[in-house]
XYZ file of C-alpha atoms in Angstrom:
215
model
C 17.033 187.860 -164.546
C 18.927 187.323 -161.301
C 20.912 189.917 -159.494
C 24.469 189.698 -158.265
C 25.757 191.066 -155.008
C 29.083 192.849 -154.747
C 31.535 191.157 -152.451
C 33.918 193.982 -151.793
C 32.659 194.932 -148.348
C 34.165 193.353 -145.291
C 30.769 192.674 -143.766
C 29.470 190.726 -146.800
C 28.297 187.358 -145.514
C 29.954 187.876 -142.136
C 28.899 189.449 -138.857
C 29.589 193.132 -138.441
C 31.908 192.205 -135.602
C 34.688 191.573 -138.113
C 34.339 195.089 -139.441
C 34.384 196.435 -135.892
C 37.520 194.417 -135.108
C 39.327 195.687 -138.200
C 38.321 199.254 -137.394
C 39.466 198.901 -133.803
C 42.842 197.463 -134.765
C 43.401 200.058 -137.492
C 42.459 202.864 -135.099
C 44.819 201.465 -132.452
C 47.653 201.410 -134.990
C 46.852 204.980 -136.068
C 46.998 206.200 -132.468
C 50.301 204.387 -131.874
C 51.802 205.964 -134.974
C 50.658 209.394 -133.812
C 52.347 208.730 -130.469
C 55.493 207.824 -132.391
C 55.155 211.128 -134.242
C 54.960 213.022 -130.943
C 57.933 211.098 -129.561
C 60.087 211.954 -132.579
C 59.137 215.632 -132.306
C 60.301 215.771 -128.678
C 63.645 214.033 -129.146
C 66.344 216.671 -128.881
C 69.077 214.212 -129.831
C 67.842 213.958 -133.422
C 68.901 216.226 -136.240
C 66.103 218.464 -137.473
C 66.106 216.781 -140.879
C 65.879 213.309 -139.317
C 63.123 214.452 -136.953
C 61.112 215.790 -139.886
C 61.669 212.602 -141.873
C 60.568 210.336 -139.019
C 57.614 212.561 -138.255
C 56.489 212.562 -141.871
C 56.641 208.771 -142.146
C 54.752 208.359 -138.868
C 52.110 210.891 -139.931
C 51.558 209.224 -143.308
C 51.367 205.816 -141.641
C 48.793 207.113 -139.151
C 46.797 208.629 -142.018
C 46.772 205.315 -143.910
C 45.666 203.396 -140.825
C 42.952 205.958 -140.125
C 41.763 205.725 -143.726
C 41.457 201.945 -143.285
C 38.983 202.634 -140.481
C 36.791 204.455 -143.006
C 37.075 201.875 -145.788
C 36.720 198.808 -143.546
C 33.021 198.291 -144.288
C 33.244 199.355 -147.947
C 36.166 197.751 -149.732
C 38.396 194.814 -148.859
C 40.887 195.804 -151.537
C 41.372 199.379 -150.345
C 41.454 198.338 -146.696
C 44.167 195.773 -147.406
C 46.241 198.271 -149.395
C 45.952 200.934 -146.694
C 46.878 198.552 -143.884
C 49.756 197.162 -145.939
C 51.084 200.650 -146.595
C 50.928 201.533 -142.908
C 52.740 198.284 -142.080
C 55.511 199.004 -144.583
C 56.031 202.496 -143.140
C 56.136 201.099 -139.604
C 58.855 198.634 -140.608
C 60.832 201.469 -142.188
C 60.424 203.623 -139.068
C 61.533 200.790 -136.817
C 64.671 200.274 -138.861
C 65.505 203.988 -138.930
C 65.101 204.296 -135.162
C 66.789 200.937 -134.450
C 63.669 199.761 -132.604
C 62.132 196.306 -132.475
C 58.858 196.565 -134.464
C 56.734 195.070 -131.700
C 54.057 197.598 -130.776
C 52.424 198.790 -133.991
C 53.045 195.732 -136.189
C 50.758 193.228 -134.375
C 47.510 195.219 -134.724
C 48.267 195.937 -138.388
C 49.028 192.284 -139.138
C 45.941 191.140 -137.197
C 43.754 193.564 -139.153
C 45.216 192.335 -142.455
C 44.479 188.730 -141.482
C 40.873 189.649 -140.707
C 40.563 191.380 -144.070
C 42.245 188.771 -146.225
C 41.129 185.554 -144.521
C 37.571 185.510 -145.934
C 38.882 186.695 -149.297
C 41.093 183.621 -149.603
C 38.252 181.304 -148.604
C 36.176 182.588 -151.530
C 38.867 181.799 -154.101
C 37.281 178.579 -155.352
C 33.767 179.938 -155.688
C 32.343 180.056 -159.243
C 33.248 183.234 -161.089
C 35.939 184.295 -158.625
C 39.318 185.030 -160.215
C 42.187 185.971 -157.920
C 44.992 185.622 -160.478
C 45.667 189.365 -160.384
C 45.587 189.409 -156.584
C 48.016 186.508 -156.489
C 50.356 188.497 -158.728
C 50.155 191.526 -156.450
C 50.835 189.416 -153.353
C 53.820 187.838 -155.089
C 55.362 191.185 -156.010
C 54.664 192.803 -152.635
C 56.031 189.799 -150.714
C 59.345 189.897 -152.556
C 59.469 193.704 -152.286
C 58.956 193.560 -148.507
C 62.018 191.373 -148.142
C 64.149 194.382 -149.138
C 63.350 196.664 -146.161
C 63.455 193.658 -143.841
C 67.011 193.016 -145.067
C 67.902 196.358 -143.490
C 67.252 194.830 -140.066
C 69.757 192.090 -140.827
C 72.409 194.625 -141.837
C 72.713 195.729 -138.192
C 73.162 192.203 -136.820
C 76.880 192.808 -136.397
C 76.084 195.466 -133.788
C 73.638 193.298 -131.860
C 74.874 189.703 -131.901
C 78.197 187.822 -131.592
C 80.249 187.390 -134.758
C 79.354 183.708 -135.141
C 75.631 184.529 -135.211
C 75.876 187.018 -138.102
C 76.403 184.469 -140.914
C 73.727 182.259 -139.327
C 71.245 185.117 -139.407
C 72.045 185.939 -143.009
C 71.811 182.275 -144.006
C 68.287 182.150 -142.556
C 67.313 185.375 -144.292
C 68.707 184.335 -147.681
C 66.993 180.962 -147.378
C 63.660 182.636 -146.677
C 64.285 185.067 -149.544
C 64.866 182.243 -152.023
C 61.768 180.380 -150.818
C 59.717 183.586 -151.056
C 60.906 184.207 -154.616
C 60.113 180.615 -155.588
C 56.608 180.838 -154.114
C 56.132 184.235 -155.757
C 57.022 182.813 -159.159
C 54.379 180.156 -158.583
C 51.902 182.902 -157.575
C 51.303 181.150 -154.254
C 49.558 182.935 -151.399
C 52.230 181.418 -149.139
C 54.756 183.908 -150.526
C 53.328 186.377 -148.012
C 54.680 184.197 -145.201
C 58.274 184.970 -146.223
C 58.470 188.555 -144.911
C 56.544 187.598 -141.771
C 58.923 184.733 -140.982
C 62.006 186.828 -141.766
C 60.924 189.575 -139.386
C 59.769 187.132 -136.712
C 63.068 185.241 -136.882
C 65.020 188.473 -136.452
C 63.007 189.566 -133.435
C 62.794 186.151 -131.733
C 66.491 185.491 -132.333
C 67.524 188.762 -130.690
C 65.114 188.284 -127.798
C 66.337 184.752 -127.067
C 69.948 185.860 -127.433
C 69.537 188.731 -124.998
C 67.365 186.973 -122.438
C 68.831 183.461 -122.535
C 72.355 183.727 -123.939
C 73.214 187.106 -122.472
C 73.995 188.916 -125.698
C 74.597 192.655 -125.343
C 74.749 195.319 -128.032
């Protein structure tokens, strides 16, 4: 009678360098979130309640990223959930502090790609059923569009009046496409939040650097 090998570890069938990369990126994100925690604690301009709220979110995000370092070689599922949770908290923090989510987001996204890439490649192997995972990705992708919408709510303070409806038209278009892909349980639904956030950041950067927009 043959034996089966569990495929939940990141280093299954791949060099340990992938595990090391995920751990390094997750650790980098954890350190950055801790630095954000220290920065919030030192800001005298914040109300005490706001300082505590920001600090709590940063601390939980750092804890999730640090936990992903531990689970990286043990479970793809847990590692993905932990990194995703840290990413969601970072987006929320960035919106609350009116900051462009540029520093902590890239290592978290890169780590998620390293975790999920091999998982997707195994989808068509015999006995592999990702229908539940597709459902989770669909729900999470649509859910992530909600906090990202908060970034678009402040467009009126950052861009000229004519650019506000353009920004919202892009966001709503991406939202509808994301919902459609989610209903079809497509992995591509995950691209919706990424594109929405990237469009917001790139649009502001180009506007400020090229068109001379000022807040």
